[in-house]
Amino acid sequence: MDRAAPKVVATLSVLNGSDVRRRSREHYLKALRDAGFDVIPVDAGGPVPDRFDALCLTGGEDVEPARYGATADPKTETIDPARDALELDLVAKARARDLPVLGICRGFQVLNVAYGGSLIQHLEGHREANGPIAPHVAVAAPGSKLAAACGAAPFSVNARHHQAVAASGLAAGLLPTATIGGVVEAFEDPSQRWLVAVQWHPERAADPDMSAAGTRIFGAFADAAMRQPARAR
């Protein structure tokens, strides 16, 4: 008998009537379902399941700077303290049970903060609102989980973020696995069975600057959830 699809908790921005957010949510949900997950969408303030097999932290609002000991920059945008609290709690639970974790964009930043790292609060030229952007070319570090998922050859990724992680702000214990222009674009925790974070948006597979290689992270995430038993709570 086939094993049931792994259950993944996906944290998402509250819709607030926004059509842009609705489309964004659908990109994430489709990518996770296509990878073979049974997706449990979770919003800040909503119910959180007691048991799940994997955690996906998606894009969205800026992380509150106080979470990493900083004062808000004038260019820091909308924050959602309730979502910060939810995601930091879920990260702690997932790490305690050694569950597979995938962080995307904001999720990448939340994971760095959860580990004790800091963020660049504004970075010009990495989002459409700041004008045209050139595709980034990522190269996964040899032997990394990112390389196992996306391959060793250079691949194009999209850029849709105005905050970032500098090498100097990467938390202790995290291993950078892709760096572009001095900015960390992917990292992993080698002490966990599978915890990978990327700054780009692999769920937006139709973007002209998003190569197929960069989207393969979802398949690797699902494979990890299927094959790796979680620790008991």
mmCIF file of C-alpha atoms in Angstrom:
data_model
loop_
_atom_site.group_PDB
_atom_site.id
_atom_site.type_symbol
_atom_site.label_atom_id
_atom_site.label_comp_id
_atom_site.label_asym_id
_atom_site.label_seq_id
_atom_site.Cartn_x
_atom_site.Cartn_y
_atom_site.Cartn_z
ATOM 1 C CA MET A 1 0.000 0.000 0.000
ATOM 2 C CA ASP A 2 1.360 3.423 -0.935
ATOM 3 C CA ARG A 3 2.327 5.733 1.895
ATOM 4 C CA ALA A 4 0.055 8.722 2.436
ATOM 5 C CA ALA A 5 1.257 12.071 1.112
ATOM 6 C CA PRO A 6 3.359 13.901 3.703
ATOM 7 C CA LYS A 7 1.600 16.774 5.440
ATOM 8 C CA VAL A 8 3.376 20.117 5.073
ATOM 9 C CA VAL A 9 2.453 23.224 7.037
ATOM 10 C CA ALA A 10 2.809 26.250 4.742
ATOM 11 C CA THR A 11 2.759 29.638 6.463
ATOM 12 C CA LEU A 12 1.192 32.350 4.326
ATOM 13 C CA SER A 13 0.378 36.060 4.405
ATOM 14 C CA VAL A 14 -3.157 37.029 5.358
ATOM 15 C CA LEU A 15 -5.065 37.912 2.197
ATOM 16 C CA ASN A 16 -6.608 41.206 3.402
ATOM 17 C CA GLY A 17 -8.580 41.387 0.162
ATOM 18 C CA SER A 18 -5.422 41.543 -1.971
ATOM 19 C CA ASP A 19 -5.567 39.867 -5.375
ATOM 20 C CA VAL A 20 -1.761 39.918 -5.542
ATOM 21 C CA ARG A 21 -1.541 37.975 -2.296
ATOM 22 C CA ARG A 22 -4.189 35.535 -3.508
ATOM 23 C CA ARG A 23 -2.165 34.766 -6.642
ATOM 24 C CA SER A 24 1.001 34.472 -4.567
ATOM 25 C CA ARG A 25 -0.631 31.948 -2.241
ATOM 26 C CA GLU A 26 -1.791 29.898 -5.198
ATOM 27 C CA HIS A 27 1.761 29.713 -6.585
ATOM 28 C CA TYR A 28 3.012 28.249 -3.299
ATOM 29 C CA LEU A 29 0.102 25.861 -2.835
ATOM 30 C CA LYS A 30 0.347 24.543 -6.398
ATOM 31 C CA ALA A 31 4.120 24.018 -6.208
ATOM 32 C CA LEU A 32 3.814 22.081 -2.952
ATOM 33 C CA ARG A 33 0.875 19.993 -4.152
ATOM 34 C CA ASP A 34 2.599 19.241 -7.443
ATOM 35 C CA ALA A 35 5.596 17.997 -5.443
ATOM 36 C CA GLY A 36 3.318 15.480 -3.711
ATOM 37 C CA PHE A 37 2.444 17.192 -0.433
ATOM 38 C CA ASP A 38 -0.838 17.323 1.425
ATOM 39 C CA VAL A 39 -0.721 21.065 2.164
ATOM 40 C CA ILE A 40 -2.029 22.610 5.377
ATOM 41 C CA PRO A 41 -2.128 26.412 4.851
ATOM 42 C CA VAL A 42 -1.630 28.361 8.089
ATOM 43 C CA ASP A 43 -2.189 32.070 8.646
ATOM 44 C CA ALA A 44 -1.155 33.998 11.740
ATOM 45 C CA GLY A 45 -3.966 33.659 14.245
ATOM 46 C CA GLY A 46 -5.353 30.523 12.620
ATOM 47 C CA PRO A 47 -5.246 26.956 13.943
ATOM 48 C CA VAL A 48 -1.940 25.069 13.765
ATOM 49 C CA PRO A 49 -1.963 21.257 13.554
ATOM 50 C CA ASP A 50 -0.322 19.260 16.327
ATOM 51 C CA ARG A 51 1.318 16.869 13.885
ATOM 52 C CA PHE A 52 2.883 17.539 10.504
ATOM 53 C CA ASP A 53 5.742 16.094 8.448
ATOM 54 C CA ALA A 54 7.420 19.206 7.035
ATOM 55 C CA LEU A 55 7.385 22.994 7.248
ATOM 56 C CA CYS A 56 7.478 25.539 4.420
ATOM 57 C CA LEU A 57 7.994 29.209 5.282
ATOM 58 C CA THR A 58 6.937 31.340 2.324
ATOM 59 C CA GLY A 59 7.412 34.944 1.207
ATOM 60 C CA GLY A 60 5.638 37.998 2.563
ATOM 61 C CA GLU A 61 6.096 40.882 4.967
ATOM 62 C CA ASP A 62 9.347 42.131 6.472
ATOM 63 C CA VAL A 63 10.528 40.525 9.703
ATOM 64 C CA GLU A 64 10.250 42.922 12.646
ATOM 65 C CA PRO A 65 13.789 44.348 13.109
ATOM 66 C CA ALA A 66 13.554 44.079 16.903
ATOM 67 C CA ARG A 67 13.599 40.305 16.398
ATOM 68 C CA TYR A 68 17.278 40.596 15.453
ATOM 69 C CA GLY A 69 18.171 43.484 17.733
ATOM 70 C CA ALA A 70 17.876 46.286 15.182
ATOM 71 C CA THR A 71 15.981 49.560 14.928
ATOM 72 C CA ALA A 72 13.607 49.819 11.977
ATOM 73 C CA ASP A 73 15.119 51.468 8.911
ATOM 74 C CA PRO A 74 12.876 54.050 7.153
ATOM 75 C CA LYS A 75 12.691 51.653 4.190
ATOM 76 C CA THR A 76 11.517 48.718 6.256
ATOM 77 C CA GLU A 77 8.004 47.928 5.049
ATOM 78 C CA THR A 78 4.919 46.206 6.463
ATOM 79 C CA ILE A 79 5.573 43.904 9.384
ATOM 80 C CA ASP A 80 3.308 41.265 10.921
ATOM 81 C CA PRO A 81 4.429 40.525 14.498
ATOM 82 C CA ALA A 82 1.858 37.742 14.828
ATOM 83 C CA ARG A 83 3.259 35.968 11.788
ATOM 84 C CA ASP A 84 6.809 36.410 13.103
ATOM 85 C CA ALA A 85 5.795 34.780 16.391
ATOM 86 C CA LEU A 86 3.978 31.934 14.630
ATOM 87 C CA GLU A 87 6.858 31.132 12.311
ATOM 88 C CA LEU A 88 9.571 31.328 14.947
ATOM 89 C CA ASP A 89 7.553 28.932 17.111
ATOM 90 C CA LEU A 90 7.045 26.548 14.190
ATOM 91 C CA VAL A 91 10.761 26.632 13.353
ATOM 92 C CA ALA A 92 11.610 25.672 16.939
ATOM 93 C CA LYS A 93 9.146 22.766 16.818
ATOM 94 C CA ALA A 94 10.384 21.571 13.421
ATOM 95 C CA ARG A 95 14.016 21.691 14.529
ATOM 96 C CA ALA A 96 13.230 19.799 17.728
ATOM 97 C CA ARG A 97 11.636 17.010 15.673
ATOM 98 C CA ASP A 98 14.215 17.226 12.859
ATOM 99 C CA LEU A 99 11.493 17.799 10.262
ATOM 100 C CA PRO A 100 12.375 18.879 6.716
ATOM 101 C CA VAL A 101 12.121 22.671 6.433
ATOM 102 C CA LEU A 102 12.120 24.843 3.305
ATOM 103 C CA GLY A 103 12.395 28.630 3.604
ATOM 104 C CA ILE A 104 11.584 30.864 0.626
ATOM 105 C CA CYS A 105 12.356 34.615 0.483
ATOM 106 C CA ARG A 106 10.846 35.902 3.750
ATOM 107 C CA GLY A 107 11.075 32.304 4.984
ATOM 108 C CA PHE A 108 14.806 32.352 4.219
ATOM 109 C CA GLN A 109 15.099 35.519 6.298
ATOM 110 C CA VAL A 110 12.961 34.157 9.159
ATOM 111 C CA LEU A 111 15.166 31.081 9.419
ATOM 112 C CA ASN A 112 18.309 33.199 9.630
ATOM 113 C CA VAL A 113 16.724 35.294 12.380
ATOM 114 C CA ALA A 114 15.524 32.149 14.192
ATOM 115 C CA TYR A 115 19.137 30.954 14.303
ATOM 116 C CA GLY A 116 20.345 34.287 15.680
ATOM 117 C CA GLY A 117 21.366 36.048 12.453
ATOM 118 C CA SER A 118 20.505 39.520 11.148
ATOM 119 C CA LEU A 119 19.139 41.100 7.971
ATOM 120 C CA ILE A 120 19.983 43.897 5.567
ATOM 121 C CA GLN A 121 16.787 45.933 5.849
ATOM 122 C CA HIS A 122 16.861 47.334 2.312
ATOM 123 C CA LEU A 123 18.739 46.344 -0.817
ATOM 124 C CA GLU A 124 18.216 48.279 -4.035
ATOM 125 C CA GLY A 125 17.686 46.615 -7.395
ATOM 126 C CA HIS A 126 16.333 43.249 -6.287
ATOM 127 C CA ARG A 127 12.632 43.812 -6.846
ATOM 128 C CA GLU A 128 10.488 45.095 -9.697
ATOM 129 C CA ALA A 129 9.280 48.114 -7.710
ATOM 130 C CA ASN A 130 12.838 49.404 -7.804
ATOM 131 C CA GLY A 131 13.103 49.214 -11.589
ATOM 132 C CA PRO A 132 14.233 46.552 -14.065
ATOM 133 C CA ILE A 133 16.314 43.751 -12.593
ATOM 134 C CA ALA A 134 18.739 41.372 -14.272
ATOM 135 C CA PRO A 135 18.397 37.655 -13.551
ATOM 136 C CA HIS A 136 20.748 36.340 -10.895
ATOM 137 C CA VAL A 137 22.929 33.337 -11.703
ATOM 138 C CA ALA A 138 23.315 30.941 -8.787
ATOM 139 C CA VAL A 139 25.879 28.203 -8.349
ATOM 140 C CA ALA A 140 25.207 25.656 -5.616
ATOM 141 C CA ALA A 141 28.107 24.769 -3.340
ATOM 142 C CA PRO A 142 29.500 21.310 -4.165
ATOM 143 C CA GLY A 143 28.227 18.601 -1.866
ATOM 144 C CA SER A 144 25.357 20.716 -0.545
ATOM 145 C CA LYS A 145 21.708 19.704 -0.388
ATOM 146 C CA LEU A 146 21.066 22.576 -2.789
ATOM 147 C CA ALA A 147 23.447 21.027 -5.317
ATOM 148 C CA ALA A 148 21.808 17.637 -4.844
ATOM 149 C CA ALA A 149 18.449 19.228 -5.653
ATOM 150 C CA CYS A 150 19.320 21.777 -8.338
ATOM 151 C CA GLY A 151 22.526 20.420 -9.860
ATOM 152 C CA ALA A 152 26.111 21.653 -10.002
ATOM 153 C CA ALA A 153 25.761 23.795 -13.144
ATOM 154 C CA PRO A 154 24.995 27.551 -12.874
ATOM 155 C CA PHE A 155 21.264 28.317 -13.056
ATOM 156 C CA SER A 156 19.166 31.468 -13.345
ATOM 157 C CA VAL A 157 16.950 32.613 -10.481
ATOM 158 C CA ASN A 158 14.477 35.463 -10.029
ATOM 159 C CA ALA A 159 14.862 38.334 -7.569
ATOM 160 C CA ARG A 160 11.808 39.627 -5.690
ATOM 161 C CA HIS A 161 13.132 40.822 -2.344
ATOM 162 C CA HIS A 162 14.229 44.115 -0.838
ATOM 163 C CA GLN A 163 15.781 42.606 2.299
ATOM 164 C CA ALA A 164 18.700 40.215 2.365
ATOM 165 C CA VAL A 165 21.295 38.322 4.376
ATOM 166 C CA ALA A 166 24.892 39.486 4.209
ATOM 167 C CA ALA A 167 27.656 36.951 4.768
ATOM 168 C CA SER A 168 28.497 38.783 7.992
ATOM 169 C CA GLY A 169 24.882 38.484 9.174
ATOM 170 C CA LEU A 170 24.481 34.764 8.529
ATOM 171 C CA ALA A 171 23.731 32.949 11.776
ATOM 172 C CA ALA A 172 26.254 30.614 13.335
ATOM 173 C CA GLY A 173 25.542 27.015 12.377
ATOM 174 C CA LEU A 174 24.172 27.854 8.938
ATOM 175 C CA LEU A 175 26.192 26.996 5.843
ATOM 176 C CA PRO A 176 25.969 29.349 2.835
ATOM 177 C CA THR A 177 25.356 27.302 -0.303
ATOM 178 C CA ALA A 178 24.898 30.086 -2.901
ATOM 179 C CA THR A 179 26.244 33.636 -2.777
ATOM 180 C CA ILE A 180 25.556 36.296 -5.416
ATOM 181 C CA GLY A 181 27.259 39.682 -5.353
ATOM 182 C CA GLY A 182 28.312 39.294 -1.723
ATOM 183 C CA VAL A 183 24.768 38.456 -0.603
ATOM 184 C CA VAL A 184 23.827 34.997 0.656
ATOM 185 C CA GLU A 185 21.116 33.558 -1.600
ATOM 186 C CA ALA A 186 20.841 30.051 -0.115
ATOM 187 C CA PHE A 187 21.891 28.272 3.038
ATOM 188 C CA GLU A 188 21.325 25.051 4.937
ATOM 189 C CA ASP A 189 21.803 23.638 8.418
ATOM 190 C CA PRO A 190 24.158 20.651 8.168
ATOM 191 C CA SER A 191 23.134 19.510 11.667
ATOM 192 C CA GLN A 192 19.519 18.933 10.537
ATOM 193 C CA ARG A 193 18.443 16.161 8.215
ATOM 194 C CA TRP A 194 17.059 18.627 5.649
ATOM 195 C CA LEU A 195 16.763 22.353 6.306
ATOM 196 C CA VAL A 196 17.304 24.467 3.206
ATOM 197 C CA ALA A 197 16.467 28.108 2.510
ATOM 198 C CA VAL A 198 16.585 30.089 -0.736
ATOM 199 C CA GLN A 199 16.166 33.820 -1.307
ATOM 200 C CA TRP A 200 14.601 33.395 -4.740
ATOM 201 C CA HIS A 201 11.045 32.287 -5.598
ATOM 202 C CA PRO A 202 11.074 28.733 -7.007
ATOM 203 C CA GLU A 203 7.275 28.599 -6.815
ATOM 204 C CA ARG A 204 7.140 31.133 -9.662
ATOM 205 C CA ALA A 205 8.212 28.588 -12.252
ATOM 206 C CA ALA A 206 6.752 30.612 -15.137
ATOM 207 C CA ASP A 207 8.987 33.636 -14.497
ATOM 208 C CA PRO A 208 11.269 34.164 -17.532
ATOM 209 C CA ASP A 209 14.298 34.463 -15.228
ATOM 210 C CA MET A 210 13.507 31.317 -13.199
ATOM 211 C CA SER A 211 15.265 28.257 -14.590
ATOM 212 C CA ALA A 212 13.878 24.760 -14.122
ATOM 213 C CA ALA A 213 16.913 23.855 -12.007
ATOM 214 C CA GLY A 214 15.982 26.400 -9.359
ATOM 215 C CA THR A 215 12.476 24.967 -8.974
ATOM 216 C CA ARG A 216 13.695 21.420 -8.253
ATOM 217 C CA ILE A 217 14.054 22.316 -4.601
ATOM 218 C CA PHE A 218 10.383 21.374 -4.101
ATOM 219 C CA GLY A 219 10.969 17.806 -5.272
ATOM 220 C CA ALA A 220 13.971 17.431 -2.975
ATOM 221 C CA PHE A 221 11.909 18.835 -0.090
ATOM 222 C CA ALA A 222 9.114 16.327 -0.711
ATOM 223 C CA ASP A 223 11.598 13.446 -1.037
ATOM 224 C CA ALA A 224 13.083 14.377 2.347
ATOM 225 C CA ALA A 225 9.629 14.415 3.938
ATOM 226 C CA MET A 226 8.795 11.022 2.468
ATOM 227 C CA ARG A 227 11.961 9.190 3.446
ATOM 228 C CA GLN A 228 13.038 10.725 6.761
ATOM 229 C CA PRO A 229 11.262 9.733 9.955
ATOM 230 C CA ALA A 230 10.687 12.601 12.366
ATOM 231 C CA ARG A 231 11.734 12.513 15.980
ATOM 232 C CA ALA A 232 8.936 12.059 18.479
ATOM 233 C CA ARG A 233 7.753 15.250 20.098
#
